[in-house]
Amino acid sequence: MLKGATIGDNCVIAAGSIISSSIPSDSIVKRNTNFYVEKIQYKN
């Protein structure tokens, strides 16, 4: 995690990910060649 980046509540971050920007709450960060953020969807 780099300086200035924040991680919101209820996030899942893949091992080995480098967090360089803020991640919103309820997000999943998946790591491939490039990482991307996906919103967690809750079932009612």
PDB file of N, CA, C and O in Angstrom, chain B, residues numbered from 101:
ATOM      1  N   MET B 101       0.851  -1.166   0.000  1.00  0.00           N
ATOM      2  CA  MET B 101       0.000   0.000   0.000  1.00  0.00           C
ATOM      3  C   MET B 101       0.898   1.231   0.000  1.00  0.00           C
ATOM      4  O   MET B 101       1.798   1.363   0.830  1.00  0.00           O
ATOM      5  N   LEU B 102       0.638   2.119  -0.939  1.00  0.00           N
ATOM      6  CA  LEU B 102       1.472   3.311  -1.061  1.00  0.00           C
ATOM      7  C   LEU B 102       0.901   4.481  -0.263  1.00  0.00           C
ATOM      8  O   LEU B 102      -0.291   4.521   0.043  1.00  0.00           O
ATOM      9  N   LYS B 103       1.763   5.419   0.062  1.00  0.00           N
ATOM     10  CA  LYS B 103       1.387   6.592   0.842  1.00  0.00           C
ATOM     11  C   LYS B 103       0.239   7.340   0.162  1.00  0.00           C
ATOM     12  O   LYS B 103       0.255   7.551  -1.051  1.00  0.00           O
ATOM     13  N   GLY B 104      -0.749   7.733   0.951  1.00  0.00           N
ATOM     14  CA  GLY B 104      -1.877   8.505   0.448  1.00  0.00           C
ATOM     15  C   GLY B 104      -3.069   7.655   0.032  1.00  0.00           C
ATOM     16  O   GLY B 104      -4.164   8.184  -0.156  1.00  0.00           O
ATOM     17  N   ALA B 105      -2.878   6.357  -0.113  1.00  0.00           N
ATOM     18  CA  ALA B 105      -3.975   5.468  -0.499  1.00  0.00           C
ATOM     19  C   ALA B 105      -4.771   5.082   0.744  1.00  0.00           C
ATOM     20  O   ALA B 105      -4.214   4.948   1.834  1.00  0.00           O
ATOM     21  N   THR B 106      -6.061   4.909   0.569  1.00  0.00           N
ATOM     22  CA  THR B 106      -6.914   4.458   1.665  1.00  0.00           C
ATOM     23  C   THR B 106      -7.760   3.291   1.186  1.00  0.00           C
ATOM     24  O   THR B 106      -8.051   3.166  -0.004  1.00  0.00           O
ATOM     25  N   ILE B 107      -8.151   2.442   2.118  1.00  0.00           N
ATOM     26  CA  ILE B 107      -9.011   1.303   1.814  1.00  0.00           C
ATOM     27  C   ILE B 107     -10.272   1.456   2.645  1.00  0.00           C
ATOM     28  O   ILE B 107     -10.206   1.602   3.865  1.00  0.00           O
ATOM     29  N   GLY B 108     -11.432   1.422   1.975  1.00  0.00           N
ATOM     30  CA  GLY B 108     -12.714   1.572   2.659  1.00  0.00           C
ATOM     31  C   GLY B 108     -13.073   0.346   3.480  1.00  0.00           C
ATOM     32  O   GLY B 108     -12.338  -0.642   3.497  1.00  0.00           O
ATOM     33  N   ASP B 109     -14.199   0.417   4.154  1.00  0.00           N
ATOM     34  CA  ASP B 109     -14.693  -0.684   4.981  1.00  0.00           C
ATOM     35  C   ASP B 109     -15.147  -1.854   4.114  1.00  0.00           C
ATOM     36  O   ASP B 109     -15.575  -1.664   2.975  1.00  0.00           O
ATOM     37  N   ASN B 110     -15.050  -3.064   4.659  1.00  0.00           N
ATOM     38  CA  ASN B 110     -15.559  -4.291   4.023  1.00  0.00           C
ATOM     39  C   ASN B 110     -14.929  -4.570   2.667  1.00  0.00           C
ATOM     40  O   ASN B 110     -15.624  -5.003   1.748  1.00  0.00           O
ATOM     41  N   CYS B 111     -13.639  -4.335   2.520  1.00  0.00           N
ATOM     42  CA  CYS B 111     -12.940  -4.592   1.257  1.00  0.00           C
ATOM     43  C   CYS B 111     -12.184  -5.912   1.318  1.00  0.00           C
ATOM     44  O   CYS B 111     -11.759  -6.359   2.383  1.00  0.00           O
ATOM     45  N   VAL B 112     -12.028  -6.522   0.150  1.00  0.00           N
ATOM     46  CA  VAL B 112     -11.215  -7.722   0.007  1.00  0.00           C
ATOM     47  C   VAL B 112     -10.118  -7.371  -0.986  1.00  0.00           C
ATOM     48  O   VAL B 112     -10.409  -6.986  -2.119  1.00  0.00           O
ATOM     49  N   ILE B 113      -8.858  -7.499  -0.574  1.00  0.00           N
ATOM     50  CA  ILE B 113      -7.714  -7.149  -1.412  1.00  0.00           C
ATOM     51  C   ILE B 113      -6.928  -8.423  -1.699  1.00  0.00           C
ATOM     52  O   ILE B 113      -6.535  -9.129  -0.771  1.00  0.00           O
ATOM     53  N   ALA B 114      -6.697  -8.723  -2.970  1.00  0.00           N
ATOM     54  CA  ALA B 114      -5.948  -9.925  -3.348  1.00  0.00           C
ATOM     55  C   ALA B 114      -4.503  -9.822  -2.865  1.00  0.00           C
ATOM     56  O   ALA B 114      -3.915  -8.741  -2.849  1.00  0.00           O
ATOM     57  N   ALA B 115      -3.947 -10.957  -2.474  1.00  0.00           N
ATOM     58  CA  ALA B 115      -2.558 -11.009  -2.027  1.00  0.00           C
ATOM     59  C   ALA B 115      -1.633 -10.517  -3.131  1.00  0.00           C
ATOM     60  O   ALA B 115      -1.835 -10.847  -4.299  1.00  0.00           O
ATOM     61  N   GLY B 116      -0.641  -9.749  -2.782  1.00  0.00           N
ATOM     62  CA  GLY B 116       0.336  -9.261  -3.742  1.00  0.00           C
ATOM     63  C   GLY B 116      -0.078  -7.995  -4.467  1.00  0.00           C
ATOM     64  O   GLY B 116       0.679  -7.485  -5.292  1.00  0.00           O
ATOM     65  N   SER B 117      -1.274  -7.473  -4.175  1.00  0.00           N
ATOM     66  CA  SER B 117      -1.736  -6.246  -4.828  1.00  0.00           C
ATOM     67  C   SER B 117      -0.993  -5.045  -4.265  1.00  0.00           C
ATOM     68  O   SER B 117      -0.702  -4.990  -3.070  1.00  0.00           O
ATOM     69  N   ILE B 118      -0.690  -4.094  -5.118  1.00  0.00           N
ATOM     70  CA  ILE B 118      -0.089  -2.830  -4.700  1.00  0.00           C
ATOM     71  C   ILE B 118      -1.179  -1.779  -4.811  1.00  0.00           C
ATOM     72  O   ILE B 118      -1.643  -1.463  -5.907  1.00  0.00           O
ATOM     73  N   ILE B 119      -1.581  -1.244  -3.676  1.00  0.00           N
ATOM     74  CA  ILE B 119      -2.664  -0.266  -3.646  1.00  0.00           C
ATOM     75  C   ILE B 119      -2.049   1.122  -3.741  1.00  0.00           C
ATOM     76  O   ILE B 119      -1.354   1.572  -2.830  1.00  0.00           O
ATOM     77  N   SER B 120      -2.318   1.801  -4.866  1.00  0.00           N
ATOM     78  CA  SER B 120      -1.723   3.116  -5.100  1.00  0.00           C
ATOM     79  C   SER B 120      -2.758   4.232  -5.091  1.00  0.00           C
ATOM     80  O   SER B 120      -2.399   5.408  -5.135  1.00  0.00           O
ATOM     81  N   SER B 121      -4.038   3.877  -5.034  1.00  0.00           N
ATOM     82  CA  SER B 121      -5.098   4.882  -4.980  1.00  0.00           C
ATOM     83  C   SER B 121      -6.150   4.417  -3.981  1.00  0.00           C
ATOM     84  O   SER B 121      -6.087   3.293  -3.483  1.00  0.00           O
ATOM     85  N   SER B 122      -7.103   5.271  -3.695  1.00  0.00           N
ATOM     86  CA  SER B 122      -8.123   4.939  -2.710  1.00  0.00           C
ATOM     87  C   SER B 122      -9.096   3.903  -3.255  1.00  0.00           C
ATOM     88  O   SER B 122      -9.484   3.952  -4.421  1.00  0.00           O
ATOM     89  N   ILE B 123      -9.480   2.971  -2.403  1.00  0.00           N
ATOM     90  CA  ILE B 123     -10.416   1.911  -2.754  1.00  0.00           C
ATOM     91  C   ILE B 123     -11.709   2.181  -1.992  1.00  0.00           C
ATOM     92  O   ILE B 123     -11.681   2.316  -0.768  1.00  0.00           O
ATOM     93  N   PRO B 124     -12.858   2.264  -2.700  1.00  0.00           N
ATOM     94  CA  PRO B 124     -14.119   2.544  -2.011  1.00  0.00           C
ATOM     95  C   PRO B 124     -14.578   1.371  -1.143  1.00  0.00           C
ATOM     96  O   PRO B 124     -14.141   0.238  -1.341  1.00  0.00           O
ATOM     97  N   SER B 125     -15.446   1.647  -0.195  1.00  0.00           N
ATOM     98  CA  SER B 125     -16.008   0.611   0.671  1.00  0.00           C
ATOM     99  C   SER B 125     -16.726  -0.448  -0.149  1.00  0.00           C
ATOM    100  O   SER B 125     -17.189  -0.180  -1.257  1.00  0.00           O
ATOM    101  N   ASP B 126     -16.815  -1.649   0.400  1.00  0.00           N
ATOM    102  CA  ASP B 126     -17.529  -2.775  -0.222  1.00  0.00           C
ATOM    103  C   ASP B 126     -16.978  -3.113  -1.600  1.00  0.00           C
ATOM    104  O   ASP B 126     -17.746  -3.321  -2.539  1.00  0.00           O
ATOM    105  N   SER B 127     -15.664  -3.168  -1.728  1.00  0.00           N
ATOM    106  CA  SER B 127     -15.029  -3.457  -3.013  1.00  0.00           C
ATOM    107  C   SER B 127     -14.127  -4.678  -2.917  1.00  0.00           C
ATOM    108  O   SER B 127     -13.652  -5.042  -1.842  1.00  0.00           O
ATOM    109  N   ILE B 128     -13.905  -5.300  -4.070  1.00  0.00           N
ATOM    110  CA  ILE B 128     -12.966  -6.409  -4.193  1.00  0.00           C
ATOM    111  C   ILE B 128     -11.889  -5.959  -5.170  1.00  0.00           C
ATOM    112  O   ILE B 128     -12.207  -5.508  -6.270  1.00  0.00           O
ATOM    113  N   VAL B 129     -10.629  -6.072  -4.789  1.00  0.00           N
ATOM    114  CA  VAL B 129      -9.527  -5.764  -5.698  1.00  0.00           C
ATOM    115  C   VAL B 129      -8.924  -7.092  -6.124  1.00  0.00           C
ATOM    116  O   VAL B 129      -8.373  -7.830  -5.308  1.00  0.00           O
ATOM    117  N   LYS B 130      -9.037  -7.388  -7.432  1.00  0.00           N
ATOM    118  CA  LYS B 130      -8.511  -8.635  -7.981  1.00  0.00           C
ATOM    119  C   LYS B 130      -7.232  -8.319  -8.735  1.00  0.00           C
ATOM    120  O   LYS B 130      -7.123  -7.270  -9.369  1.00  0.00           O
ATOM    121  N   ARG B 131      -6.284  -9.208  -8.670  1.00  0.00           N
ATOM    122  CA  ARG B 131      -4.990  -8.959  -9.306  1.00  0.00           C
ATOM    123  C   ARG B 131      -4.799  -9.903 -10.485  1.00  0.00           C
ATOM    124  O   ARG B 131      -4.745 -11.120 -10.311  1.00  0.00           O
ATOM    125  N   ASN B 132      -4.700  -9.344 -11.666  1.00  0.00           N
ATOM    126  CA  ASN B 132      -4.317 -10.080 -12.871  1.00  0.00           C
ATOM    127  C   ASN B 132      -3.046  -9.403 -13.355  1.00  0.00           C
ATOM    128  O   ASN B 132      -2.179  -9.088 -12.539  1.00  0.00           O
ATOM    129  N   THR B 133      -2.904  -9.170 -14.655  1.00  0.00           N
ATOM    130  CA  THR B 133      -1.768  -8.372 -15.105  1.00  0.00           C
ATOM    131  C   THR B 133      -1.961  -6.935 -14.656  1.00  0.00           C
ATOM    132  O   THR B 133      -0.995  -6.255 -14.311  1.00  0.00           O
ATOM    133  N   ASN B 134      -3.192  -6.473 -14.659  1.00  0.00           N
ATOM    134  CA  ASN B 134      -3.567  -5.186 -14.075  1.00  0.00           C
ATOM    135  C   ASN B 134      -4.644  -5.485 -13.047  1.00  0.00           C
ATOM    136  O   ASN B 134      -5.457  -6.387 -13.248  1.00  0.00           O
ATOM    137  N   PHE B 135      -4.660  -4.739 -11.947  1.00  0.00           N
ATOM    138  CA  PHE B 135      -5.706  -5.009 -10.966  1.00  0.00           C
ATOM    139  C   PHE B 135      -6.940  -4.197 -11.316  1.00  0.00           C
ATOM    140  O   PHE B 135      -6.846  -3.158 -11.970  1.00  0.00           O
ATOM    141  N   TYR B 136      -8.084  -4.670 -10.882  1.00  0.00           N
ATOM    142  CA  TYR B 136      -9.304  -3.898 -11.065  1.00  0.00           C
ATOM    143  C   TYR B 136     -10.180  -4.041  -9.839  1.00  0.00           C
ATOM    144  O   TYR B 136     -10.039  -4.972  -9.046  1.00  0.00           O
ATOM    145  N   VAL B 137     -11.088  -3.090  -9.709  1.00  0.00           N
ATOM    146  CA  VAL B 137     -11.961  -3.034  -8.545  1.00  0.00           C
ATOM    147  C   VAL B 137     -13.362  -3.438  -8.969  1.00  0.00           C
ATOM    148  O   VAL B 137     -13.878  -2.980  -9.989  1.00  0.00           O
ATOM    149  N   GLU B 138     -13.963  -4.298  -8.174  1.00  0.00           N
ATOM    150  CA  GLU B 138     -15.330  -4.755  -8.425  1.00  0.00           C
ATOM    151  C   GLU B 138     -16.140  -4.481  -7.165  1.00  0.00           C
ATOM    152  O   GLU B 138     -15.644  -4.681  -6.056  1.00  0.00           O
ATOM    153  N   LYS B 139     -17.364  -4.031  -7.321  1.00  0.00           N
ATOM    154  CA  LYS B 139     -18.226  -3.728  -6.177  1.00  0.00           C
ATOM    155  C   LYS B 139     -18.821  -5.017  -5.624  1.00  0.00           C
ATOM    156  O   LYS B 139     -19.292  -5.858  -6.390  1.00  0.00           O
ATOM    157  N   ILE B 140     -18.807  -5.184  -4.303  1.00  0.00           N
ATOM    158  CA  ILE B 140     -19.425  -6.341  -3.663  1.00  0.00           C
ATOM    159  C   ILE B 140     -20.936  -6.172  -3.750  1.00  0.00           C
ATOM    160  O   ILE B 140     -21.471  -5.113  -3.422  1.00  0.00           O
ATOM    161  N   GLN B 141     -21.619  -7.226  -4.195  1.00  0.00           N
ATOM    162  CA  GLN B 141     -23.077  -7.187  -4.272  1.00  0.00           C
ATOM    163  C   GLN B 141     -23.638  -8.118  -3.206  1.00  0.00           C
ATOM    164  O   GLN B 141     -23.345  -9.313  -3.196  1.00  0.00           O
ATOM    165  N   TYR B 142     -24.436  -7.568  -2.321  1.00  0.00           N
ATOM    166  CA  TYR B 142     -25.021  -8.334  -1.230  1.00  0.00           C
ATOM    167  C   TYR B 142     -26.372  -8.875  -1.648  1.00  0.00           C
ATOM    168  O   TYR B 142     -27.125  -8.207  -2.357  1.00  0.00           O
ATOM    169  N   LYS B 143     -26.683 -10.101  -1.206  1.00  0.00           N
ATOM    170  CA  LYS B 143     -27.996 -10.698  -1.455  1.00  0.00           C
ATOM    171  C   LYS B 143     -28.921 -10.321  -0.312  1.00  0.00           C
ATOM    172  O   LYS B 143     -28.508 -10.256   0.846  1.00  0.00           O
ATOM    173  N   ASN B 144     -30.166 -10.075  -0.651  1.00  0.00           N
ATOM    174  CA  ASN B 144     -31.162  -9.734   0.384  1.00  0.00           C
ATOM    175  C   ASN B 144     -31.724 -10.971   1.006  1.00  0.00           C
ATOM    176  O   ASN B 144     -32.572 -10.885   1.893  1.00  0.00           O
TER     177      ASN B 144
END
